[in-house]
Coordinates of C-alpha atoms (C1' of nucleotides) in Angstrom, one line a residue:
Chain S
X186 CA 154.1 -179.6 169.1
X187 CA 151.6 -180.8 166.3
X188 CA 148.6 -178.9 164.9
X189 CA 145.6 -179.9 166.7
X190 CA 143.4 -179.2 163.6
X191 CA 145.6 -181.6 161.7
X192 CA 145.3 -184.2 164.3
X193 CA 141.6 -183.8 164.2
X194 CA 141.1 -183.9 160.5
X195 CA 143.8 -186.4 159.6
X196 CA 144.6 -188.6 162.6
X197 CA 145.2 -191.7 160.9
X198 CA 147.7 -190.2 158.3
X199 CA 149.6 -188.5 161.1
X200 CA 149.5 -191.6 163.1
X201 CA 151.1 -193.5 160.1
X202 CA 153.7 -191.0 159.6
X203 CA 154.8 -191.0 163.3
X204 CA 155.0 -194.7 163.4
X205 CA 157.9 -194.5 161.1
X206 CA 159.6 -193.1 164.0
X207 CA 161.7 -195.0 166.7
X208 CA 159.1 -193.4 169.3
X209 CA 156.4 -194.8 171.5
X210 CA 153.3 -193.0 170.3
X211 CA 150.7 -195.1 172.0
X212 CA 149.7 -191.9 174.0
X213 CA 148.5 -190.5 170.7
X214 CA 145.3 -192.8 170.8
X215 CA 143.8 -190.7 173.7
X216 CA 143.8 -187.7 171.7
X217 CA 140.4 -188.1 170.2
X218 CA 138.7 -188.6 173.5
X219 CA 140.4 -185.9 175.3
X220 CA 140.0 -183.5 172.4
X221 CA 136.3 -184.1 172.4
X222 CA 135.9 -184.1 176.3
X223 CA 137.5 -180.6 176.2
X224 CA 135.2 -179.2 173.5
X225 CA 132.2 -180.5 175.3
X226 CA 133.2 -178.9 178.5
X227 CA 134.0 -175.7 177.0
X228 CA 130.7 -175.6 175.4
X229 CA 129.0 -176.3 178.5
X230 CA 130.8 -173.8 180.7
X231 CA 130.7 -171.1 178.1
X232 CA 127.0 -171.4 177.9
X233 CA 126.7 -171.0 181.9
X234 CA 129.1 -167.9 181.7
X235 CA 127.3 -166.3 178.8
X236 CA 124.1 -166.6 180.9
X237 CA 125.9 -165.2 184.0
X238 CA 127.2 -162.2 182.1
X239 CA 123.7 -161.4 180.8
X240 CA 122.1 -161.8 184.1
X241 CA 124.9 -159.6 185.8
X242 CA 123.8 -156.8 183.4
X243 CA 120.3 -157.3 184.5
X244 CA 121.2 -157.3 188.1
X245 CA 123.3 -154.2 187.5
X246 CA 120.2 -152.5 186.0
X247 CA 117.8 -153.5 188.8
X248 CA 120.4 -152.0 191.2
X249 CA 120.4 -148.8 189.5
X250 CA 116.6 -148.7 189.4
X251 CA 116.6 -149.4 193.1
X252 CA 114.7 -152.8 192.4
X253 CA 115.0 -156.0 194.7
X254 CA 117.4 -158.6 193.1
X255 CA 117.6 -161.1 195.8
X256 CA 115.9 -163.9 193.9
X257 CA 118.2 -163.4 190.9
X258 CA 121.2 -163.2 192.8
X259 CA 120.3 -166.4 194.7
X260 CA 119.9 -168.3 191.5
X261 CA 123.2 -166.9 190.2
X262 CA 125.0 -168.2 193.2
X263 CA 124.0 -171.8 192.0
X264 CA 125.3 -170.9 188.4
X265 CA 128.4 -169.6 189.7
X266 CA 129.1 -172.9 191.7
X267 CA 128.6 -174.9 188.5
X268 CA 130.9 -172.9 186.7
X269 CA 133.4 -173.4 189.2
X270 CA 133.2 -177.1 189.0
X271 CA 133.2 -177.2 185.2
X272 CA 136.1 -174.8 185.1
X273 CA 138.0 -177.3 187.4
X274 CA 137.1 -180.2 184.9
X275 CA 138.3 -178.3 182.0
X276 CA 141.7 -177.4 183.6
X277 CA 142.2 -180.9 184.2
X278 CA 141.4 -182.0 180.6
X279 CA 143.3 -179.1 179.1
X280 CA 146.4 -180.2 181.2
X281 CA 146.1 -183.9 179.9
X282 CA 145.8 -182.8 176.4
X283 CA 148.5 -180.5 176.4
X284 CA 150.8 -182.9 178.1
X285 CA 150.0 -185.5 175.4
X286 CA 150.6 -182.8 172.8
X287 CA 154.1 -182.0 174.2
X288 CA 155.1 -185.6 174.1
X289 CA 154.3 -186.4 170.6
X290 CA 157.3 -186.1 168.3
X291 CA 157.3 -184.0 165.0
X292 CA 156.1 -185.5 161.7
X293 CA 159.0 -186.6 159.5
X294 CA 159.4 -184.9 156.1
X295 CA 158.7 -187.1 152.9
X296 CA 162.4 -186.6 152.0
X297 CA 163.6 -188.4 155.1
X298 CA 164.3 -191.8 154.3
X299 CA 162.1 -194.2 156.0
X300 CA 164.0 -196.5 158.4
X301 CA 164.5 -197.8 162.0
X302 CA 168.0 -196.8 163.0
X303 CA 171.3 -195.2 162.1
X304 CA 172.0 -198.2 159.5
X305 CA 169.2 -196.6 157.3
X306 CA 170.5 -193.1 157.2
X307 CA 171.3 -192.1 153.7
X308 CA 174.9 -190.8 152.7
X309 CA 174.3 -187.6 150.5
X310 CA 177.7 -186.7 149.8
X311 CA 181.3 -186.9 150.7
X312 CA 184.1 -184.4 150.7
X313 CA 187.7 -184.4 150.9
X314 CA 190.3 -187.2 151.0
X315 CA 190.8 -189.6 153.9
X316 CA 194.5 -189.2 154.8
X317 CA 196.5 -192.5 154.9
X318 CA 199.2 -192.6 157.5
X319 CA 202.8 -193.8 156.7
X320 CA 203.2 -194.2 160.5
X321 CA 201.2 -195.5 163.4
X322 CA 198.6 -192.7 164.1
X323 CA 197.5 -192.1 167.6
X324 CA 194.0 -191.2 169.0
X325 CA 193.5 -187.3 169.9
X326 CA 193.7 -187.9 173.6
X327 CA 197.3 -189.5 173.7
X328 CA 198.6 -187.0 171.3
X329 CA 197.1 -184.1 173.4
X330 CA 198.2 -185.6 176.6
X331 CA 201.8 -186.0 175.3
X332 CA 201.7 -182.5 173.9
X333 CA 200.4 -181.4 177.4
X334 CA 197.6 -179.5 175.9
X335 CA 194.6 -181.4 177.3
X336 CA 194.4 -182.5 180.9
X337 CA 191.8 -185.4 181.5
X338 CA 193.1 -186.7 184.7
X339 CA 193.3 -183.5 186.7
X340 CA 189.7 -182.5 185.4
X341 CA 188.2 -185.6 186.9
X342 CA 189.9 -184.7 190.1
X343 CA 188.6 -181.2 190.2
X344 CA 185.4 -182.1 188.9
X345 CA 184.6 -185.7 187.6
X346 CA 184.6 -187.7 184.6
X347 CA 183.8 -186.2 181.3
X348 CA 185.4 -183.1 181.9
X349 CA 188.7 -181.6 180.6
X350 CA 191.2 -178.8 181.1
X351 CA 192.5 -177.2 178.0
X352 CA 196.1 -175.9 178.2
X353 CA 198.5 -173.8 176.4
X354 CA 198.1 -174.2 172.7
X355 CA 195.3 -176.4 173.4
X356 CA 193.2 -173.9 175.0
X357 CA 194.5 -171.4 172.3
X358 CA 193.2 -173.7 169.5
X359 CA 190.0 -174.0 170.9
X360 CA 189.5 -170.3 171.2
X361 CA 190.9 -169.9 167.8
X362 CA 188.2 -172.2 166.4
X363 CA 185.5 -170.2 168.2
X364 CA 186.6 -167.0 166.7
X365 CA 187.1 -168.5 163.2
X366 CA 183.8 -170.1 163.0
X367 CA 182.0 -167.0 164.5
X368 CA 183.9 -164.7 162.2
X369 CA 183.1 -166.7 159.1
X370 CA 179.4 -167.0 160.0
X371 CA 179.1 -163.3 160.9
X372 CA 181.1 -162.0 158.0
X373 CA 180.5 -164.3 155.2
X374 CA 177.1 -166.1 156.1
X375 CA 175.4 -162.9 157.5
X376 CA 174.2 -164.3 160.8
X377 CA 174.0 -162.0 163.8
X378 CA 176.5 -162.8 166.8
X379 CA 174.8 -163.6 170.1
X380 CA 176.3 -164.5 173.4
X381 CA 173.3 -166.2 175.3
X382 CA 172.9 -167.1 178.9
X383 CA 174.0 -170.6 179.8
X384 CA 170.9 -171.1 181.9
X385 CA 167.4 -170.9 180.8
X386 CA 164.0 -171.6 182.6
X387 CA 161.5 -174.3 182.0
X388 CA 159.5 -172.5 179.4
X389 CA 162.5 -172.1 177.3
X390 CA 163.3 -175.8 177.6
X391 CA 159.8 -176.6 176.7
X392 CA 159.7 -174.3 173.7
X393 CA 162.6 -176.1 171.9
X394 CA 161.4 -179.6 172.9
X395 CA 164.0 -180.7 175.6
X396 CA 161.1 -180.7 177.9
X397 CA 159.0 -182.4 179.2
X398 CA 160.3 -185.8 177.8
X399 CA 164.1 -185.5 178.3
X400 CA 164.5 -183.7 181.5
X401 CA 166.9 -186.4 182.7
X402 CA 169.4 -185.4 179.9
X403 CA 169.8 -181.9 181.1
X404 CA 171.5 -180.4 184.2
X405 CA 169.1 -178.8 186.5
X406 CA 170.0 -175.9 188.9
X407 CA 168.8 -177.0 192.2
X408 CA 167.3 -174.0 193.9
X409 CA 165.8 -172.5 190.7
X410 CA 163.7 -173.9 188.0
X411 CA 166.7 -173.2 185.7
X412 CA 168.5 -175.5 183.3
X413 CA 172.1 -175.4 182.1
X414 CA 171.7 -175.2 178.2
X415 CA 172.5 -178.5 176.3
X416 CA 173.0 -176.1 173.1
X417 CA 172.7 -172.4 172.3
X418 CA 169.6 -173.5 170.3
X419 CA 167.6 -173.2 173.4
X420 CA 168.3 -169.6 174.4
X421 CA 168.6 -168.3 170.8
X422 CA 165.2 -170.0 169.6
X423 CA 163.5 -168.9 172.6
X424 CA 164.8 -165.2 172.1
X425 CA 161.8 -164.8 170.1
X426 CA 159.2 -167.0 172.1
X427 CA 155.7 -165.4 172.2
X428 CA 156.6 -162.8 169.4
X429 CA 155.2 -161.9 166.2
X430 CA 157.5 -160.8 163.5
X431 CA 157.1 -158.9 160.3
X432 CA 157.6 -160.5 156.9
X433 CA 161.0 -158.1 156.4
X434 CA 162.4 -159.7 159.5
X435 CA 162.7 -163.1 157.9
X436 CA 164.9 -164.9 157.4
X437 CA 166.3 -163.9 160.9
X438 CA 169.6 -165.5 161.5
X439 CA 171.7 -165.8 164.5
X440 CA 175.3 -167.5 165.3
X441 CA 175.9 -168.1 168.9
X442 CA 178.8 -169.3 170.7
X443 CA 178.2 -171.1 174.1
X444 CA 179.3 -173.9 176.3
X445 CA 176.9 -176.9 176.3
X446 CA 176.1 -179.1 179.0
X447 CA 174.6 -182.5 179.0
X448 CA 174.2 -185.2 181.5
X449 CA 174.8 -188.1 178.9
X450 CA 172.2 -190.2 180.8
X451 CA 172.2 -193.4 178.9
X452 CA 175.5 -193.4 177.3
X453 CA 177.4 -194.6 180.2
X454 CA 180.8 -196.5 178.9
X455 CA 180.3 -194.9 175.4
X456 CA 183.3 -192.8 174.2
X457 CA 184.8 -192.6 177.8
X458 CA 188.1 -191.4 176.4
X459 CA 188.9 -188.1 174.6
X460 CA 186.9 -185.0 173.6
X461 CA 184.1 -186.9 171.8
X462 CA 181.5 -187.0 174.8
X463 CA 182.0 -184.6 177.5
X464 CA 179.5 -183.1 180.1
X465 CA 180.7 -179.6 179.0
X466 CA 181.7 -178.6 175.6
X467 CA 181.8 -175.7 173.5
X468 CA 179.7 -175.1 170.3
X469 CA 179.1 -172.5 167.8
X470 CA 175.4 -172.8 166.7
X471 CA 173.5 -171.4 163.8
X472 CA 169.8 -170.5 164.1
X473 CA 167.3 -169.5 161.4
X474 CA 163.7 -168.2 161.6
X475 CA 162.3 -168.4 158.1
X476 CA 159.0 -168.4 156.1
X477 CA 157.3 -171.8 155.9
X478 CA 157.6 -172.0 152.0
X479 CA 161.3 -171.4 152.1
X480 CA 162.5 -173.7 154.9
X481 CA 163.6 -176.6 153.1
X482 CA 165.8 -174.5 150.8
X483 CA 166.9 -172.7 154.0
X484 CA 168.0 -176.0 155.4
X485 CA 170.2 -176.6 152.5
X486 CA 171.8 -173.3 152.8
X487 CA 172.5 -173.8 156.6
X488 CA 174.0 -177.0 156.1
X489 CA 176.2 -175.5 153.5
X490 CA 177.4 -172.9 156.0
X491 CA 178.5 -175.6 158.4
X492 CA 180.0 -177.7 155.6
X493 CA 182.1 -174.7 154.7
X494 CA 184.0 -174.6 158.1
X495 CA 185.2 -178.1 157.4
X496 CA 186.1 -177.5 153.9
X497 CA 188.4 -174.5 155.0
X498 CA 189.9 -176.6 157.7
X499 CA 190.4 -179.2 155.0
X500 CA 188.9 -182.0 157.0
X501 CA 187.0 -184.9 155.2
X502 CA 183.4 -185.2 155.9
X503 CA 180.3 -186.7 154.8
X504 CA 176.6 -185.5 154.9
X505 CA 173.9 -188.0 156.2
X506 CA 170.2 -187.6 155.6
X507 CA 168.9 -189.0 158.7
X508 CA 166.1 -191.6 158.5
X509 CA 162.8 -191.4 160.2
X510 CA 163.9 -193.8 163.0
X511 CA 166.9 -191.6 163.9
X512 CA 165.4 -188.1 163.4
X513 CA 165.2 -187.3 167.1
X514 CA 162.1 -185.9 168.7
X515 CA 161.8 -182.5 167.2
X516 CA 163.1 -182.4 163.5
X517 CA 161.1 -183.1 160.5
X518 CA 164.3 -183.5 158.5
X519 CA 167.9 -183.5 159.7
X520 CA 171.2 -183.7 158.0
X521 CA 174.1 -184.9 160.2
X522 CA 177.7 -183.9 159.2
X523 CA 180.3 -186.4 160.2
X524 CA 183.9 -185.8 160.3
X525 CA 186.6 -188.4 159.7
X526 CA 188.4 -189.5 163.0
X527 CA 191.3 -191.6 162.2
X528 CA 191.5 -193.4 165.5
X529 CA 188.0 -194.5 165.3
X530 CA 188.5 -195.3 161.4
X531 CA 185.1 -193.9 160.7
X532 CA 183.2 -190.7 160.4
X533 CA 181.8 -189.1 163.8
X534 CA 179.1 -186.6 164.0
X535 CA 180.3 -183.1 164.2
X536 CA 177.1 -181.1 163.2
X537 CA 173.7 -181.7 163.1
X538 CA 171.4 -179.5 160.8
X539 CA 167.7 -179.6 161.3
X540 CA 164.5 -178.2 160.0
X541 CA 161.8 -178.3 162.7
X542 CA 159.1 -176.7 160.5
X543 CA 156.5 -175.3 162.8
X544 CA 157.1 -177.8 165.6
X545 CA 159.2 -175.6 167.9
X546 CA 157.5 -172.4 166.5
X547 CA 154.1 -173.8 168.0
X548 CA 155.8 -174.7 171.2
X549 CA 157.4 -171.4 171.7
X550 CA 154.6 -169.4 169.8
X551 CA 156.9 -167.8 167.4
X552 CA 154.9 -166.2 164.6
X553 CA 155.1 -163.7 161.6
X554 CA 152.6 -161.7 159.8
X555 CA 152.7 -161.2 156.0
X556 CA 151.4 -157.8 156.3
X557 CA 149.9 -155.8 159.1
X558 CA 146.3 -157.1 158.1
X559 CA 147.3 -160.8 158.0
X560 CA 146.6 -163.4 160.3
X561 CA 149.7 -164.5 162.3
X562 CA 151.3 -167.6 161.0
X563 CA 153.9 -169.9 162.9
X564 CA 157.5 -169.4 161.4
X565 CA 159.8 -172.3 160.7
X566 CA 162.7 -172.6 162.8
X567 CA 166.0 -174.4 161.8
X568 CA 169.2 -174.8 163.4
X569 CA 172.7 -176.6 163.2
X570 CA 176.0 -176.7 164.6
X571 CA 178.5 -174.8 162.9
X572 CA 180.4 -176.6 164.5
X573 CA 181.0 -178.5 167.7
X574 CA 184.3 -177.1 168.8
X575 CA 185.5 -180.1 171.0
X576 CA 185.0 -182.5 168.2
X577 CA 186.7 -180.3 165.7
X578 CA 189.7 -180.2 168.0
X579 CA 189.7 -183.9 168.1
X580 CA 189.4 -184.1 164.2
X581 CA 192.3 -181.5 163.9
X582 CA 194.6 -183.2 166.3
X583 CA 194.1 -186.6 164.7
X584 CA 194.0 -185.7 161.1
X585 CA 196.9 -183.1 161.1
X586 CA 199.3 -185.4 163.3
X587 CA 202.9 -185.8 162.3
X588 CA 205.0 -188.7 163.0
X589 CA 206.9 -187.0 165.7
X590 CA 203.5 -186.3 167.5
X591 CA 203.3 -182.8 166.7
X592 CA 200.3 -181.1 165.1
X593 CA 200.3 -179.0 162.0
X594 CA 197.9 -176.1 162.6
X595 CA 195.3 -175.8 159.6
X596 CA 196.2 -172.6 157.6
X597 CA 193.2 -170.8 158.2
X598 CA 193.6 -170.9 161.9
X599 CA 197.2 -169.6 162.0
X600 CA 196.1 -166.0 162.2
X601 CA 194.3 -166.9 165.3
X602 CA 197.2 -168.7 166.7
X603 CA 199.6 -166.2 166.7
X604 CA 201.0 -167.3 163.5
X605 CA 202.1 -170.6 164.7
X606 CA 202.4 -173.5 162.2
X607 CA 202.6 -176.4 164.6
X608 CA 201.8 -177.5 168.0
X609 CA 204.8 -179.3 169.4
Chain Y
rG187 C1' 169.7 -159.3 200.5
rG188 C1' 166.6 -154.8 202.5
rA189 C1' 163.0 -150.4 201.6
rG190 C1' 159.8 -148.0 198.2
rA191 C1' 157.2 -147.5 193.3
rA192 C1' 155.2 -149.5 188.9
rG193 C1' 153.3 -153.2 185.3
rU194 C1' 146.3 -151.5 180.9
rA195 C1' 146.0 -152.9 173.7
rC196 C1' 151.8 -151.6 168.4
rC197 C1' 153.6 -147.2 171.8
rC198 C1' 152.2 -143.6 175.7
rA199 C1' 148.3 -143.3 178.9
rA200 C1' 143.1 -142.5 182.0
rG201 C1' 140.5 -145.7 184.8
rU202 C1' 139.2 -148.0 192.9
rG203 C1' 133.1 -153.1 192.3
rG204 C1' 128.2 -153.1 187.6
rC205 C1' 126.6 -148.5 182.1
rU206 C1' 134.5 -150.5 180.2
rG207 C1' 136.7 -154.3 175.0
rA208 C1' 138.4 -150.5 178.2
rA209 C1' 138.6 -142.6 178.0
rG210 C1' 142.4 -139.7 175.7
rG211 C1' 146.7 -139.1 172.6
rG212 C1' 150.5 -141.1 169.3
rG213 C1' 150.8 -144.6 165.4
rC214 C1' 148.3 -146.9 161.4
rG215 C1' 144.1 -146.8 157.2
rC216 C1' 141.3 -143.8 154.0
rC217 C1' 139.7 -138.6 152.2
rC218 C1' 140.6 -133.4 151.6
rC219 C1' 143.9 -129.2 151.5
rU220 C1' 148.8 -127.7 150.8
rG221 C1' 153.0 -128.4 147.7
rC222 C1' 158.5 -130.0 148.0
rU223 C1' 160.6 -133.8 152.0
rA224 C1' 157.7 -131.5 156.2
rA225 C1' 153.0 -129.7 157.8
rG226 C1' 147.3 -128.7 158.4
rG227 C1' 141.9 -130.6 158.6
rG228 C1' 138.6 -134.6 158.3
rU229 C1' 137.3 -139.5 159.1
rG230 C1' 137.8 -144.7 160.1
rU231 C1' 139.9 -149.1 162.6
rA232 C1' 141.6 -151.1 166.8
rG233 C1' 145.0 -157.0 169.3
rG234 C1' 145.1 -162.1 170.3
rU235 C1' 143.2 -166.7 171.3
rC236 C1' 139.5 -170.7 172.0
rG237 C1' 134.4 -173.0 171.2
rC238 C1' 130.0 -173.3 168.1
rG239 C1' 128.5 -172.4 162.7
rU240 C1' 129.2 -174.3 155.5
rG241 C1' 128.9 -168.8 156.2
rA242 C1' 127.3 -163.8 157.5
rG243 C1' 127.8 -164.4 162.7
rC244 C1' 127.2 -165.7 167.7
rG245 C1' 129.5 -166.7 172.3
rG246 C1' 133.8 -167.3 176.1
rC247 C1' 138.5 -165.6 177.8
rG248 C1' 141.6 -161.0 178.3
rC249 C1' 144.0 -154.9 181.6
rG250 C1' 152.2 -158.7 184.0
rA251 C1' 151.2 -164.3 185.7
rG252 C1' 148.4 -167.7 188.8
rG253 C1' 144.9 -168.3 192.7
rG254 C1' 140.7 -166.0 195.9
rU255 C1' 136.4 -163.0 197.6
rU256 C1' 131.6 -161.6 194.9
rC257 C1' 125.6 -162.6 191.5
rA258 C1' 129.3 -159.4 189.0
rA259 C1' 136.6 -157.6 189.4
rA260 C1' 141.3 -153.7 185.3
rU261 C1' 139.3 -152.3 189.9
rC262 C1' 139.1 -155.8 196.6
rC263 C1' 142.5 -160.1 198.9
rC264 C1' 146.9 -163.7 198.5
rU265 C1' 151.1 -165.7 195.9
rC266 C1' 154.7 -165.0 192.2
rC267 C1' 157.5 -162.7 188.0
rU268 C1' 159.6 -158.4 185.8
rU269 C1' 161.2 -153.3 185.5
rC270 C1' 162.7 -148.7 188.1
rU271 C1' 164.8 -145.8 192.4
rC272 C1' 167.5 -145.9 197.1
rC273 C1' 170.6 -148.8 200.5
rG274 C1' 173.7 -152.9 201.3
rC275 C1' 176.9 -156.4 198.9
rC276 C1' 179.9 -157.8 194.8
rA277 C1' 183.2 -159.8 189.5

RNA sequence: GGAGAAGUACCCAAGUGGCUGAAGGGGCGCCCCUGCUAAGGGUGUAGGUCGCGUGAGCGGCGCGAGGGUUCAAAUCCCUCCUUCUCCGCCA
């Protein structure tokens, strides 16, 4: 959510910035009118309420003095009716304005390259050597099916498309990665470990920006107003919804493992095979609540924490600075980390690290005070995958495959795999 | 799922229609005393948010949330949420 005062005072500049995005912002044009109508109504109704309060005092005094107040009460009945009418008008305008504000995306940061789609994303750096195979390499779903460590077919029988069973060392590998990442972030990167609920309520989904605009992307629980989380970002960021932190709390950092659920509405036919695009996948998430003046520096730090995982796993990757057209709804700046997937002969997203500035904090009302007397200010929130587990498995299977179809296990994972060196 | 109780400011807590922005504590700020790690006395402040105003300031809202009754609601009515206790069920 954007700052209303900023919209009032610098509407044209804000609109200009927002138009660099790949989003429809025509609704924004109603802002001025709604904002003005709202303020007019507030003034009118508050004047009446002020009068009501004053006269109520007088009535109270008259009653105590045993004087007759019938005339005044009669007059106040009319005022009360007017108040009721104006309150109703105000509620309507408030609702409209609020809905509008909730559907306007974040303002891109100046360091985000201006562009219209993924073509315009900027490569910031590249790490690792892309392996050249002296034999014909296979996609991960073939390797995994041959090794009997993933079962897509039965998953579609038991549930449906875009689900998978992990089996044997496949399941072990998934679990090893979760533990490896969680341990590293907790022990080396100083995040507090969280295991969150996998369902959240509507307020939480609104707080982080999934709602109201992207309801069709989420799985909804039928008989409750709950949603399956699309990422641990939602429960973890909302941990501190409607709270005021103190200066010493910042930066507050969490790492959370969770399953993630996405309807993938609109991506029918894309990545239909393999682990890349599932309705349910595992992810380790990093979340940081920080002081506004530090947030860009903190974004670099967080991105580095995600990169560290790939470095230790010896998987080649690149980092992209996402252009204004590809930023998504909530981010002011976003780095995507992409890992090399040999079967695709390209890099694929494995982590997305964003600075939301005060956009989520304003929606979720997460603030801090510089000292006890100070006015509460909005924190800046950041998060990033560290990393998506399923895609990491895909990358390991493909990058570590041997000519005989076996998989070498990355060294850092062996302690988590009972000391095994290969999957065969 | 059934029965009961409760939700008041940073915390505890009083308050059943008007004089309550809300007693009293604790805490916190300042001052004094004492002096050794903890204690005594005095005094002060009381959150947030919205609107108007250049500003001092003025005003609205606010006692879990949302509605309602009333000239007037922390106080009465309705719905919902959460917590606690008991019973049932259960990984």
